[in-house]
């Protein structure tokens, strides 16, 4: 199936429902026949493209000139999709930088996350309870988490703690795993146990690059709970690894 014109920044497959979600900088998909700003879905059985409800709209101050999605994360059980990037509204409601989409047999629905993340989101994760974490330049924060129980955001990491926003966020059974960007000092992989409130600590299977700065920019959760990561590093958990490795946070 032809996706149309535009750049793609994120892909997520919902295998249970046979859907491919695509996020990026575009206004139409399906050979430019289907209007869809920043995010769209492809039915893998029929090859049909469609927008997600009323979609995303509005440019953000300090963000891209038009709607742009930079990160996607999926809860495979519920099918809930977390969307992060540069946009002002989701489904017509104010939810700057982050929102969630819940599919249904006939369409689906957007849900605002408060009034949004407070800035442009570069990385996003979702856990099995519906909690969402985002990373980006969010005022004085670089990581924030949203609770479905309280319906509120809280600071999860400040610029003084990390120096730069993580490039990777993955929700694991052990806590929130973050991979650093090039400007981040300290361990390239850190983990936060949100439930205990103990804060961030170096991940035991950290990655390094001898005499250089290691960083992690991509990752995917595997079915057995391990996390596949990619970036710039030569050692993972003490073993040789050429920029790609599988780590176990549990």
mmCIF file with all atom_site columns, C-alpha atoms in Angstrom, residues 94-187:
data_model
loop_
_atom_site.group_PDB
_atom_site.id
_atom_site.type_symbol
_atom_site.label_atom_id
_atom_site.label_alt_id
_atom_site.label_comp_id
_atom_site.label_asym_id
_atom_site.label_entity_id
_atom_site.label_seq_id
_atom_site.pdbx_PDB_ins_code
_atom_site.Cartn_x
_atom_site.Cartn_y
_atom_site.Cartn_z
_atom_site.occupancy
_atom_site.B_iso_or_equiv
_atom_site.pdbx_formal_charge
_atom_site.auth_seq_id
_atom_site.auth_comp_id
_atom_site.auth_asym_id
_atom_site.auth_atom_id
_atom_site.pdbx_PDB_model_num
ATOM 1  C CA . UNK A 1 94  ? -6.424  20.652 23.708 1.00 0.00 ? 94  UNK A CA 1
ATOM 2  C CA . UNK A 1 95  ? -3.659  18.145 24.444 1.00 0.00 ? 95  UNK A CA 1
ATOM 3  C CA . UNK A 1 96  ? -0.390  19.749 23.404 1.00 0.00 ? 96  UNK A CA 1
ATOM 4  C CA . UNK A 1 97  ? 2.428   17.387 22.526 1.00 0.00 ? 97  UNK A CA 1
ATOM 5  C CA . UNK A 1 98  ? 0.856   14.141 23.771 1.00 0.00 ? 98  UNK A CA 1
ATOM 6  C CA . UNK A 1 99  ? -2.471  12.324 23.495 1.00 0.00 ? 99  UNK A CA 1
ATOM 7  C CA . UNK A 1 100 ? -3.883  8.820  23.369 1.00 0.00 ? 100 UNK A CA 1
ATOM 8  C CA . UNK A 1 101 ? -6.039  6.995  20.844 1.00 0.00 ? 101 UNK A CA 1
ATOM 9  C CA . UNK A 1 102 ? -8.216  4.000  21.698 1.00 0.00 ? 102 UNK A CA 1
ATOM 10 C CA . UNK A 1 103 ? -9.415  1.931  18.720 1.00 0.00 ? 103 UNK A CA 1
ATOM 11 C CA . UNK A 1 104 ? -12.879 0.424  18.423 1.00 0.00 ? 104 UNK A CA 1
ATOM 12 C CA . UNK A 1 105 ? -14.644 -1.835 15.929 1.00 0.00 ? 105 UNK A CA 1
ATOM 13 C CA . UNK A 1 106 ? -16.152 1.266  14.390 1.00 0.00 ? 106 UNK A CA 1
ATOM 14 C CA . UNK A 1 107 ? -13.521 3.973  14.507 1.00 0.00 ? 107 UNK A CA 1
ATOM 15 C CA . UNK A 1 108 ? -12.121 4.878  17.906 1.00 0.00 ? 108 UNK A CA 1
ATOM 16 C CA . UNK A 1 109 ? -11.658 7.890  20.150 1.00 0.00 ? 109 UNK A CA 1
ATOM 17 C CA . UNK A 1 110 ? -9.038  10.391 21.231 1.00 0.00 ? 110 UNK A CA 1
ATOM 18 C CA . UNK A 1 111 ? -8.434  11.278 24.859 1.00 0.00 ? 111 UNK A CA 1
ATOM 19 C CA . UNK A 1 112 ? -6.620  14.398 25.970 1.00 0.00 ? 112 UNK A CA 1
ATOM 20 C CA . UNK A 1 113 ? -3.921  13.984 28.616 1.00 0.00 ? 113 UNK A CA 1
ATOM 21 C CA . UNK A 1 114 ? -4.822  16.960 30.773 1.00 0.00 ? 114 UNK A CA 1
ATOM 22 C CA . UNK A 1 115 ? -3.962  19.917 28.563 1.00 0.00 ? 115 UNK A CA 1
ATOM 23 C CA . UNK A 1 116 ? -0.897  18.131 27.217 1.00 0.00 ? 116 UNK A CA 1
ATOM 24 C CA . UNK A 1 117 ? 2.735   17.456 28.029 1.00 0.00 ? 117 UNK A CA 1
ATOM 25 C CA . UNK A 1 118 ? 3.837   21.079 28.141 1.00 0.00 ? 118 UNK A CA 1
ATOM 26 C CA . UNK A 1 119 ? 6.193   20.938 25.174 1.00 0.00 ? 119 UNK A CA 1
ATOM 27 C CA . UNK A 1 120 ? 7.261   19.028 22.097 1.00 0.00 ? 120 UNK A CA 1
ATOM 28 C CA . UNK A 1 121 ? 7.552   15.289 22.825 1.00 0.00 ? 121 UNK A CA 1
ATOM 29 C CA . UNK A 1 122 ? 10.425  13.293 21.307 1.00 0.00 ? 122 UNK A CA 1
ATOM 30 C CA . UNK A 1 123 ? 9.903   9.928  23.068 1.00 0.00 ? 123 UNK A CA 1
ATOM 31 C CA . UNK A 1 124 ? 6.864   8.250  24.612 1.00 0.00 ? 124 UNK A CA 1
ATOM 32 C CA . UNK A 1 125 ? 5.960   5.027  26.411 1.00 0.00 ? 125 UNK A CA 1
ATOM 33 C CA . UNK A 1 126 ? 2.824   3.371  27.767 1.00 0.00 ? 126 UNK A CA 1
ATOM 34 C CA . UNK A 1 127 ? 2.510   0.712  30.456 1.00 0.00 ? 127 UNK A CA 1
ATOM 35 C CA . UNK A 1 128 ? -0.089  -2.005 30.948 1.00 0.00 ? 128 UNK A CA 1
ATOM 36 C CA . UNK A 1 129 ? -2.076  0.131  33.396 1.00 0.00 ? 129 UNK A CA 1
ATOM 37 C CA . UNK A 1 130 ? -2.440  2.970  30.896 1.00 0.00 ? 130 UNK A CA 1
ATOM 38 C CA . UNK A 1 131 ? 0.272   5.169  32.412 1.00 0.00 ? 131 UNK A CA 1
ATOM 39 C CA . UNK A 1 132 ? 2.143   7.297  29.895 1.00 0.00 ? 132 UNK A CA 1
ATOM 40 C CA . UNK A 1 133 ? 5.633   8.782  30.098 1.00 0.00 ? 133 UNK A CA 1
ATOM 41 C CA . UNK A 1 134 ? 7.057   11.369 27.713 1.00 0.00 ? 134 UNK A CA 1
ATOM 42 C CA . UNK A 1 135 ? 10.462  12.911 27.092 1.00 0.00 ? 135 UNK A CA 1
ATOM 43 C CA . UNK A 1 136 ? 11.331  16.207 25.462 1.00 0.00 ? 136 UNK A CA 1
ATOM 44 C CA . UNK A 1 137 ? 12.051  19.810 26.345 1.00 0.00 ? 137 UNK A CA 1
ATOM 45 C CA . UNK A 1 138 ? 9.082   20.361 28.636 1.00 0.00 ? 138 UNK A CA 1
ATOM 46 C CA . UNK A 1 139 ? 9.844   23.579 30.455 1.00 0.00 ? 139 UNK A CA 1
ATOM 47 C CA . UNK A 1 140 ? 12.269  22.693 33.262 1.00 0.00 ? 140 UNK A CA 1
ATOM 48 C CA . UNK A 1 141 ? 11.422  18.989 32.833 1.00 0.00 ? 141 UNK A CA 1
ATOM 49 C CA . UNK A 1 142 ? 12.758  16.511 30.301 1.00 0.00 ? 142 UNK A CA 1
ATOM 50 C CA . UNK A 1 143 ? 10.644  13.536 31.457 1.00 0.00 ? 143 UNK A CA 1
ATOM 51 C CA . UNK A 1 144 ? 7.036   13.645 32.652 1.00 0.00 ? 144 UNK A CA 1
ATOM 52 C CA . UNK A 1 145 ? 4.560   10.886 33.491 1.00 0.00 ? 145 UNK A CA 1
ATOM 53 C CA . UNK A 1 146 ? 0.767   10.908 33.266 1.00 0.00 ? 146 UNK A CA 1
ATOM 54 C CA . UNK A 1 147 ? -1.370  8.818  35.599 1.00 0.00 ? 147 UNK A CA 1
ATOM 55 C CA . UNK A 1 148 ? -4.721  7.441  34.379 1.00 0.00 ? 148 UNK A CA 1
ATOM 56 C CA . UNK A 1 149 ? -5.775  7.218  38.038 1.00 0.00 ? 149 UNK A CA 1
ATOM 57 C CA . UNK A 1 150 ? -5.288  10.890 38.916 1.00 0.00 ? 150 UNK A CA 1
ATOM 58 C CA . UNK A 1 151 ? -5.549  12.238 35.377 1.00 0.00 ? 151 UNK A CA 1
ATOM 59 C CA . UNK A 1 152 ? -2.550  14.452 36.089 1.00 0.00 ? 152 UNK A CA 1
ATOM 60 C CA . UNK A 1 153 ? 1.062   14.917 35.012 1.00 0.00 ? 153 UNK A CA 1
ATOM 61 C CA . UNK A 1 154 ? 4.042   14.767 37.351 1.00 0.00 ? 154 UNK A CA 1
ATOM 62 C CA . UNK A 1 155 ? 7.722   15.522 36.938 1.00 0.00 ? 155 UNK A CA 1
ATOM 63 C CA . UNK A 1 156 ? 9.773   12.380 36.382 1.00 0.00 ? 156 UNK A CA 1
ATOM 64 C CA . UNK A 1 157 ? 13.097  13.960 35.427 1.00 0.00 ? 157 UNK A CA 1
ATOM 65 C CA . UNK A 1 158 ? 14.449  17.509 35.197 1.00 0.00 ? 158 UNK A CA 1
ATOM 66 C CA . UNK A 1 159 ? 17.038  19.103 32.943 1.00 0.00 ? 159 UNK A CA 1
ATOM 67 C CA . UNK A 1 160 ? 19.370  19.458 35.924 1.00 0.00 ? 160 UNK A CA 1
ATOM 68 C CA . UNK A 1 161 ? 19.189  15.683 36.444 1.00 0.00 ? 161 UNK A CA 1
ATOM 69 C CA . UNK A 1 162 ? 19.639  14.506 32.871 1.00 0.00 ? 162 UNK A CA 1
ATOM 70 C CA . UNK A 1 163 ? 21.122  17.526 31.017 1.00 0.00 ? 163 UNK A CA 1
ATOM 71 C CA . UNK A 1 164 ? 19.259  16.456 27.866 1.00 0.00 ? 164 UNK A CA 1
ATOM 72 C CA . UNK A 1 165 ? 16.008  14.684 27.053 1.00 0.00 ? 165 UNK A CA 1
ATOM 73 C CA . UNK A 1 166 ? 16.145  10.885 26.678 1.00 0.00 ? 166 UNK A CA 1
ATOM 74 C CA . UNK A 1 167 ? 15.911  9.566  23.135 1.00 0.00 ? 167 UNK A CA 1
ATOM 75 C CA . UNK A 1 168 ? 14.217  6.366  24.312 1.00 0.00 ? 168 UNK A CA 1
ATOM 76 C CA . UNK A 1 169 ? 11.524  5.523  26.866 1.00 0.00 ? 169 UNK A CA 1
ATOM 77 C CA . UNK A 1 170 ? 10.251  1.974  27.404 1.00 0.00 ? 170 UNK A CA 1
ATOM 78 C CA . UNK A 1 171 ? 7.851   0.838  30.128 1.00 0.00 ? 171 UNK A CA 1
ATOM 79 C CA . UNK A 1 172 ? 9.050   -2.428 31.683 1.00 0.00 ? 172 UNK A CA 1
ATOM 80 C CA . UNK A 1 173 ? 7.897   -4.595 34.590 1.00 0.00 ? 173 UNK A CA 1
ATOM 81 C CA . UNK A 1 174 ? 10.829  -3.232 36.611 1.00 0.00 ? 174 UNK A CA 1
ATOM 82 C CA . UNK A 1 175 ? 10.104  0.422  35.857 1.00 0.00 ? 175 UNK A CA 1
ATOM 83 C CA . UNK A 1 176 ? 10.634  3.066  33.193 1.00 0.00 ? 176 UNK A CA 1
ATOM 84 C CA . UNK A 1 177 ? 13.789  2.545  31.123 1.00 0.00 ? 177 UNK A CA 1
ATOM 85 C CA . UNK A 1 178 ? 15.365  5.660  29.580 1.00 0.00 ? 178 UNK A CA 1
ATOM 86 C CA . UNK A 1 179 ? 18.119  5.851  26.970 1.00 0.00 ? 179 UNK A CA 1
ATOM 87 C CA . UNK A 1 180 ? 20.171  8.997  26.812 1.00 0.00 ? 180 UNK A CA 1
ATOM 88 C CA . UNK A 1 181 ? 20.851  11.381 23.964 1.00 0.00 ? 181 UNK A CA 1
ATOM 89 C CA . UNK A 1 182 ? 24.267  12.641 22.923 1.00 0.00 ? 182 UNK A CA 1
ATOM 90 C CA . UNK A 1 183 ? 24.257  15.533 25.408 1.00 0.00 ? 183 UNK A CA 1
ATOM 91 C CA . UNK A 1 184 ? 23.285  13.469 28.452 1.00 0.00 ? 184 UNK A CA 1
ATOM 92 C CA . UNK A 1 185 ? 25.893  12.860 31.137 1.00 0.00 ? 185 UNK A CA 1
ATOM 93 C CA . UNK A 1 186 ? 25.953  9.781  33.353 1.00 0.00 ? 186 UNK A CA 1
ATOM 94 C CA . UNK A 1 187 ? 24.912  6.215  32.433 1.00 0.00 ? 187 UNK A CA 1
#
